[in-house]
Amino acid sequence: MDTETRSPETLLEAVKFFADPDVALAFVASLRWPKGVTCPRCDAPEPSFLSTRRLWKCKGCKKQFSVKVGTIFEDSPIGLDKWLPAFWMVANCKNGISSYEIARALGVTQKTAWFMAHRIRLAMQTGTFGKMSGEVEVDETYIGGRARFMHKSKREEKITGTGGIGKAAVMGLLERHGQDGHSRVRTKVVPNVRRATLSPEVRQNVEAGAEVFTDALASYADLGQDFVHQVIDHAESYAEGKVHTNGLENFWSLLKRSIKGTYVAVEPFHLFRYLDEQSFRFNNRKITDGMRFLRAAVGTIGKRVTYKELIGGEEATTPA
Ligand SMILES: [Zn+2]
């Protein structure tokens, strides 16, 4: 079979392209086995392809396997003709896409769409990268339990202490001028914004000696020990030269739009998945839709990671 990777450039193309089961199969196989198909059980090379059933038969262990075995598609009855356009939608809809929209677009139930999007988001989040370096902005925000986003100034009026009922604290790190010349973010839901929480996160994610920019929150006060730490006091101004957190403020506002506009009810428990999805789109914002789709697909299918491995024993929870 043809394992050359061809890739669509628009959603319409993607839908047409992957409607052909042989094309969809060749596409996924080429991501999964770029050096040629091998048996997922015993690694034996060059299995025979049973084209009528779209299965391979291993010459070593004699067992048959499909392209889905050992991927997040495993144990899903949904065809690749629906899975791949779903990838496209999750990777490319700038403000996020709800399970209702996916359900309507693909002709599956909302519950099915929710599980698909859930798996795709999980898969997108597994991308790991090294510590941030150079110039790094660090900031935190609160997202309400009913998916309401609070601006810092309002948050300070309304919330006393470190959290507030139903509000999730979110920490963000943004590296300016990353590997591809563009900034990239990392976000994390944190239990509170105390120093004991935020300070170790910065150390874990940023190379010692990097320039770190934060606001005047006392939780960041000890960063000067390991970093070139510069503080912008928002009571006075929003930027002094390169000392600002405007990159992250911009990201928070994208996130705000996404959550307000699309995810009417984000359960606090699932918040991190939406953060990961939004971070993926932000970090890949300078490439075409086709490339972004490919990157999400390569990162997922190319890793041969199963849904069970992804959730690590954690039960999939009720659709929201
Ligand atoms: Zn085998």
Short mmCIF file of C-alpha atoms and ligand atoms in Angstrom, two decimals:
data_model
loop_
_atom_site.label_atom_id
_atom_site.label_comp_id
_atom_site.label_asym_id
_atom_site.label_seq_id
_atom_site.Cartn_x
_atom_site.Cartn_y
_atom_site.Cartn_z
CA MET A 1 0.00 0.00 0.00
CA ASP A 2 0.94 3.62 -0.46
CA THR A 3 2.41 5.01 2.74
CA GLU A 4 3.39 8.40 1.39
CA THR A 5 2.16 11.11 3.74
CA ARG A 6 -0.21 13.40 1.94
CA SER A 7 -2.04 15.91 4.01
CA PRO A 8 -5.06 18.14 3.40
CA GLU A 9 -4.95 21.93 3.72
CA THR A 10 -8.57 22.79 4.61
CA LEU A 11 -11.35 21.16 6.62
CA LEU A 12 -13.32 20.52 3.44
CA GLU A 13 -10.30 18.81 1.92
CA ALA A 14 -9.79 16.82 5.09
CA VAL A 15 -13.37 15.56 5.07
CA LYS A 16 -13.18 14.59 1.38
CA PHE A 17 -9.70 13.15 1.73
CA PHE A 18 -10.40 10.91 4.71
CA ALA A 19 -13.80 9.82 3.44
CA ASP A 20 -11.82 7.28 1.42
CA PRO A 21 -11.02 4.55 3.96
CA ASP A 22 -7.86 3.52 2.08
CA VAL A 23 -6.53 7.07 2.11
CA ALA A 24 -7.33 7.47 5.82
CA LEU A 25 -5.66 4.15 6.57
CA ALA A 26 -2.55 5.03 4.56
CA PHE A 27 -2.34 8.39 6.30
CA VAL A 28 -2.54 6.96 9.82
CA ALA A 29 -0.20 4.08 8.96
CA SER A 30 2.41 6.49 7.61
CA LEU A 31 2.33 8.51 10.84
CA ARG A 32 2.40 5.44 12.97
CA TRP A 33 5.02 3.46 11.06
CA PRO A 34 7.13 5.99 9.15
CA LYS A 35 9.78 3.31 8.53
CA GLY A 36 7.34 0.61 7.46
CA VAL A 37 4.64 -1.38 9.23
CA THR A 38 5.74 -3.61 12.11
CA CYS A 39 3.70 -5.89 14.36
CA PRO A 40 2.48 -4.09 17.51
CA ARG A 41 2.82 -7.35 19.44
CA CYS A 42 6.18 -8.80 18.40
CA ASP A 43 7.72 -6.03 16.26
CA ALA A 44 8.20 -8.36 13.29
CA PRO A 45 8.60 -6.36 10.03
CA GLU A 46 6.76 -6.61 6.73
CA PRO A 47 3.42 -8.16 7.66
CA SER A 48 1.10 -9.18 4.83
CA PHE A 49 -1.66 -6.71 4.12
CA LEU A 50 -5.17 -8.09 3.81
CA SER A 51 -6.55 -5.30 1.64
CA THR A 52 -10.18 -6.40 1.67
CA ARG A 53 -10.28 -6.29 5.47
CA ARG A 54 -7.74 -3.47 5.89
CA LEU A 55 -5.78 -5.57 8.37
CA TRP A 56 -2.23 -6.82 8.54
CA LYS A 57 -1.17 -10.34 9.36
CA CYS A 58 2.12 -10.74 11.21
CA LYS A 59 4.63 -13.21 9.78
CA GLY A 60 6.09 -13.70 13.27
CA CYS A 61 3.24 -14.25 15.71
CA LYS A 62 0.66 -14.89 12.95
CA LYS A 63 -1.83 -12.54 14.60
CA GLN A 64 -3.84 -9.95 12.74
CA PHE A 65 -3.85 -6.28 13.68
CA SER A 66 -5.47 -3.05 12.57
CA VAL A 67 -3.94 0.40 12.35
CA LYS A 68 -5.89 1.35 15.48
CA VAL A 69 -4.20 -1.14 17.81
CA GLY A 70 -1.94 0.65 20.26
CA THR A 71 -3.29 4.13 19.52
CA ILE A 72 -5.93 6.35 21.09
CA PHE A 73 -8.34 4.98 18.45
CA GLU A 74 -8.07 1.49 19.89
CA ASP A 75 -11.39 0.13 21.17
CA SER A 76 -13.28 2.96 19.48
CA PRO A 77 -15.89 1.89 16.93
CA ILE A 78 -15.67 5.30 15.23
CA GLY A 79 -14.01 5.22 11.81
CA LEU A 80 -10.92 7.18 10.84
CA ASP A 81 -13.12 9.12 8.40
CA LYS A 82 -14.63 10.78 11.49
CA TRP A 83 -11.63 10.70 13.81
CA LEU A 84 -9.34 12.62 11.46
CA PRO A 85 -11.73 15.53 10.75
CA ALA A 86 -12.35 15.65 14.55
CA PHE A 87 -8.59 16.12 14.99
CA TRP A 88 -8.74 18.88 12.44
CA MET A 89 -11.51 20.68 14.29
CA VAL A 90 -9.94 20.41 17.75
CA ALA A 91 -6.52 21.48 16.45
CA ASN A 92 -7.75 24.39 14.35
CA CYS A 93 -10.83 26.05 15.80
CA LYS A 94 -9.23 29.12 17.32
CA ASN A 95 -11.69 29.57 20.12
CA GLY A 96 -12.12 25.89 20.76
CA ILE A 97 -14.94 23.65 19.66
CA SER A 98 -17.70 22.15 21.77
CA SER A 99 -18.74 18.54 21.64
CA TYR A 100 -22.11 19.73 20.29
CA GLU A 101 -20.47 21.31 17.26
CA ILE A 102 -18.35 18.21 16.61
CA ALA A 103 -21.43 16.01 16.96
CA ARG A 104 -23.36 18.07 14.41
CA ALA A 105 -20.47 18.28 11.97
CA LEU A 106 -19.66 14.57 12.03
CA GLY A 107 -23.10 13.10 12.55
CA VAL A 108 -22.27 11.36 15.82
CA THR A 109 -23.94 11.72 19.20
CA GLN A 110 -22.81 14.47 21.54
CA LYS A 111 -21.59 11.85 23.98
CA THR A 112 -19.43 10.21 21.31
CA ALA A 113 -18.14 13.61 20.21
CA TRP A 114 -17.25 14.44 23.80
CA PHE A 115 -15.23 11.26 24.19
CA MET A 116 -13.43 11.85 20.90
CA ALA A 117 -12.52 15.43 21.79
CA HIS A 118 -11.48 14.25 25.24
CA ARG A 119 -9.04 11.73 23.79
CA ILE A 120 -7.67 14.20 21.28
CA ARG A 121 -7.07 16.81 23.99
CA LEU A 122 -5.36 14.25 26.20
CA ALA A 123 -3.16 13.25 23.32
CA MET A 124 -2.28 16.87 22.51
CA GLN A 125 -1.20 17.49 26.08
CA THR A 126 1.43 14.75 26.18
CA GLY A 127 3.92 16.81 24.20
CA THR A 128 6.76 17.57 26.55
CA PHE A 129 9.44 20.10 26.06
CA GLY A 130 12.50 21.14 28.00
CA LYS A 131 12.86 24.04 30.36
CA MET A 132 12.12 27.53 29.16
CA SER A 133 15.02 29.93 28.83
CA GLY A 134 15.87 33.48 27.74
CA GLU A 135 13.02 35.83 28.65
CA VAL A 136 10.12 34.23 30.50
CA GLU A 137 6.87 35.82 31.71
CA VAL A 138 5.13 34.30 34.69
CA ASP A 139 1.59 35.23 35.71
CA GLU A 140 -1.50 33.78 37.30
CA THR A 141 -5.22 34.20 36.90
CA TYR A 142 -8.51 32.81 38.17
CA ILE A 143 -11.19 31.03 36.23
CA GLY A 144 -14.59 30.72 37.79
CA GLY A 145 -16.28 27.40 38.52
CA ARG A 146 -19.01 28.35 36.09
CA ALA A 147 -16.41 29.11 33.47
CA ARG A 148 -16.44 32.77 34.24
CA PHE A 149 -13.18 34.52 33.83
CA MET A 150 -12.24 37.21 36.24
CA HIS A 151 -9.85 39.95 35.52
CA LYS A 152 -7.18 40.36 38.14
CA SER A 153 -8.47 43.70 39.39
CA LYS A 154 -11.99 42.31 39.89
CA ARG A 155 -10.61 39.16 41.37
CA GLU A 156 -8.80 41.20 43.99
CA GLU A 157 -12.01 42.95 44.95
CA LYS A 158 -14.05 39.83 45.16
CA ILE A 159 -11.70 37.21 46.39
CA THR A 160 -10.01 37.39 49.69
CA GLY A 161 -7.25 35.08 50.71
CA THR A 162 -5.82 32.66 48.18
CA GLY A 163 -8.65 31.22 46.20
CA GLY A 164 -12.37 31.65 46.45
CA ILE A 165 -15.09 29.06 46.24
CA GLY A 166 -15.51 27.59 42.78
CA LYS A 167 -12.59 29.52 41.33
CA ALA A 168 -9.64 27.69 39.90
CA ALA A 169 -6.23 29.33 40.06
CA VAL A 170 -4.23 28.98 36.87
CA MET A 171 -0.55 29.67 36.49
CA GLY A 172 1.04 30.51 33.17
CA LEU A 173 4.60 30.68 31.88
CA LEU A 174 5.45 32.24 28.53
CA GLU A 175 8.84 31.99 26.88
CA ARG A 176 9.47 34.84 24.45
CA HIS A 177 11.29 34.09 21.20
CA GLY A 178 11.26 30.28 21.62
CA GLN A 179 12.90 27.72 19.35
CA ASP A 180 10.91 28.77 16.28
CA GLY A 181 11.29 32.46 17.10
CA HIS A 182 7.76 32.74 18.53
CA SER A 183 6.60 32.71 22.10
CA ARG A 184 5.17 29.57 23.65
CA VAL A 185 3.13 29.01 26.79
CA ARG A 186 2.66 26.40 29.43
CA THR A 187 -0.25 26.50 31.84
CA LYS A 188 -1.19 24.62 34.96
CA VAL A 189 -4.14 24.57 37.32
CA VAL A 190 -2.69 25.18 40.77
CA PRO A 191 -4.31 24.69 44.20
CA ASN A 192 -3.52 28.26 45.28
CA VAL A 193 -1.17 31.13 44.45
CA ARG A 194 1.01 30.92 47.54
CA ARG A 195 4.76 31.09 47.24
CA ALA A 196 5.13 27.42 48.21
CA THR A 197 3.06 26.54 45.12
CA LEU A 198 4.19 29.00 42.46
CA SER A 199 7.87 29.27 43.19
CA PRO A 200 8.70 25.54 42.72
CA GLU A 201 6.69 25.57 39.46
CA VAL A 202 8.87 28.33 38.09
CA ARG A 203 12.01 26.42 39.09
CA GLN A 204 10.70 23.25 37.49
CA ASN A 205 9.87 24.91 34.18
CA VAL A 206 12.53 27.59 33.74
CA GLU A 207 16.29 27.28 33.43
CA ALA A 208 18.26 28.85 36.26
CA GLY A 209 19.71 32.18 35.20
CA ALA A 210 16.87 33.02 32.79
CA GLU A 211 15.22 36.45 32.92
CA VAL A 212 11.86 36.11 34.66
CA PHE A 213 9.19 38.83 34.54
CA THR A 214 6.29 38.84 36.99
CA ASP A 215 3.90 41.27 38.61
CA ALA A 216 4.39 42.37 42.18
CA LEU A 217 2.70 39.34 43.78
CA ALA A 218 4.60 38.46 46.94
CA SER A 219 4.62 34.77 45.98
CA TYR A 220 7.31 35.55 43.40
CA ALA A 221 9.51 37.49 45.80
CA ASP A 222 12.19 34.82 46.15
CA LEU A 223 12.74 34.18 42.43
CA GLY A 224 15.78 36.47 42.47
CA GLN A 225 17.75 33.65 44.07
CA ASP A 226 17.78 31.59 40.88
CA PHE A 227 16.73 33.95 38.11
CA VAL A 228 17.24 37.48 36.87
CA HIS A 229 13.88 38.46 38.29
CA GLN A 230 12.26 41.75 37.26
CA VAL A 231 8.93 42.97 38.57
CA ILE A 232 6.34 45.16 36.89
CA ASP A 233 4.10 46.79 39.46
CA HIS A 234 0.72 46.98 37.75
CA ALA A 235 -0.37 49.65 40.22
CA GLU A 236 2.14 51.91 38.47
CA SER A 237 2.32 50.79 34.84
CA TYR A 238 1.86 47.80 32.53
CA ALA A 239 5.27 47.80 30.90
CA GLU A 240 8.69 49.22 31.39
CA GLY A 241 10.67 48.28 28.34
CA LYS A 242 10.82 44.50 28.25
CA VAL A 243 9.62 44.24 31.83
CA HIS A 244 5.98 43.23 31.41
CA THR A 245 3.66 40.23 31.32
CA ASN A 246 1.67 41.36 28.28
CA GLY A 247 2.30 38.14 26.35
CA LEU A 248 0.53 36.15 29.03
CA GLU A 249 -2.20 38.77 29.39
CA ASN A 250 -2.87 38.25 25.69
CA PHE A 251 -3.02 34.50 26.19
CA TRP A 252 -5.41 34.86 29.13
CA SER A 253 -7.73 36.95 26.97
CA LEU A 254 -7.72 34.30 24.21
CA LEU A 255 -8.50 31.73 26.85
CA LYS A 256 -11.27 33.91 28.22
CA ARG A 257 -12.86 34.20 24.80
CA SER A 258 -12.57 30.48 24.23
CA ILE A 259 -14.13 29.50 27.53
CA LYS A 260 -16.86 32.13 27.50
CA GLY A 261 -17.80 31.62 23.88
CA THR A 262 -17.51 27.89 23.45
CA TYR A 263 -17.38 25.96 26.65
CA VAL A 264 -20.49 27.07 28.41
CA ALA A 265 -19.87 24.82 31.36
CA VAL A 266 -16.31 23.73 31.95
CA GLU A 267 -16.16 21.54 34.99
CA PRO A 268 -13.23 22.62 37.18
CA PHE A 269 -12.00 19.04 37.04
CA HIS A 270 -11.62 19.27 33.24
CA LEU A 271 -10.21 22.76 33.15
CA PHE A 272 -6.64 21.62 32.58
CA ARG A 273 -7.61 19.83 29.39
CA TYR A 274 -9.02 23.01 27.91
CA LEU A 275 -5.89 24.85 29.00
CA ASP A 276 -3.75 22.28 27.21
CA GLU A 277 -5.83 22.53 24.07
CA GLN A 278 -5.63 26.32 24.07
CA SER A 279 -1.87 26.16 24.76
CA PHE A 280 -1.38 23.76 21.84
CA ARG A 281 -3.16 26.12 19.46
CA PHE A 282 -1.26 29.12 20.80
CA ASN A 283 2.12 27.40 20.56
CA ASN A 284 1.37 26.35 16.99
CA ARG A 285 -0.34 29.56 15.90
CA LYS A 286 2.20 30.59 13.26
CA ILE A 287 1.71 27.58 10.99
CA THR A 288 -1.04 26.69 8.53
CA ASP A 289 -4.16 24.76 9.53
CA GLY A 290 -2.87 21.79 7.58
CA MET A 291 0.44 21.84 9.45
CA ARG A 292 -1.27 22.28 12.81
CA PHE A 293 -3.48 19.30 12.08
CA LEU A 294 -0.45 17.28 11.06
CA ARG A 295 1.45 18.24 14.19
CA ALA A 296 -1.45 17.19 16.42
CA ALA A 297 -1.83 13.94 14.49
CA VAL A 298 1.88 13.12 14.44
CA GLY A 299 2.18 13.87 18.15
CA THR A 300 -0.65 11.50 18.88
CA ILE A 301 -0.59 8.67 16.43
CA GLY A 302 3.17 8.76 16.03
CA LYS A 303 3.61 8.13 19.74
CA ARG A 304 1.65 4.87 19.71
CA VAL A 305 -0.02 5.89 22.90
CA THR A 306 -3.26 4.19 23.90
CA TYR A 307 -6.19 5.80 25.59
CA LYS A 308 -5.60 3.59 28.64
CA GLU A 309 -2.00 4.77 28.89
CA LEU A 310 -3.10 8.35 28.51
CA ILE A 311 -5.63 8.25 31.30
CA GLY A 312 -3.30 6.13 33.44
CA GLY A 313 -6.09 4.31 35.19
CA GLU A 314 -8.09 7.49 35.69
CA GLU A 315 -11.67 6.81 34.73
CA ALA A 316 -13.16 8.77 31.91
CA THR A 317 -15.77 10.99 33.46
CA THR A 318 -19.23 12.13 32.56
CA PRO A 319 -19.57 14.18 29.39
CA ALA A 320 -20.02 17.89 29.97
ZN ZN B 1 3.64 -10.33 15.50
#
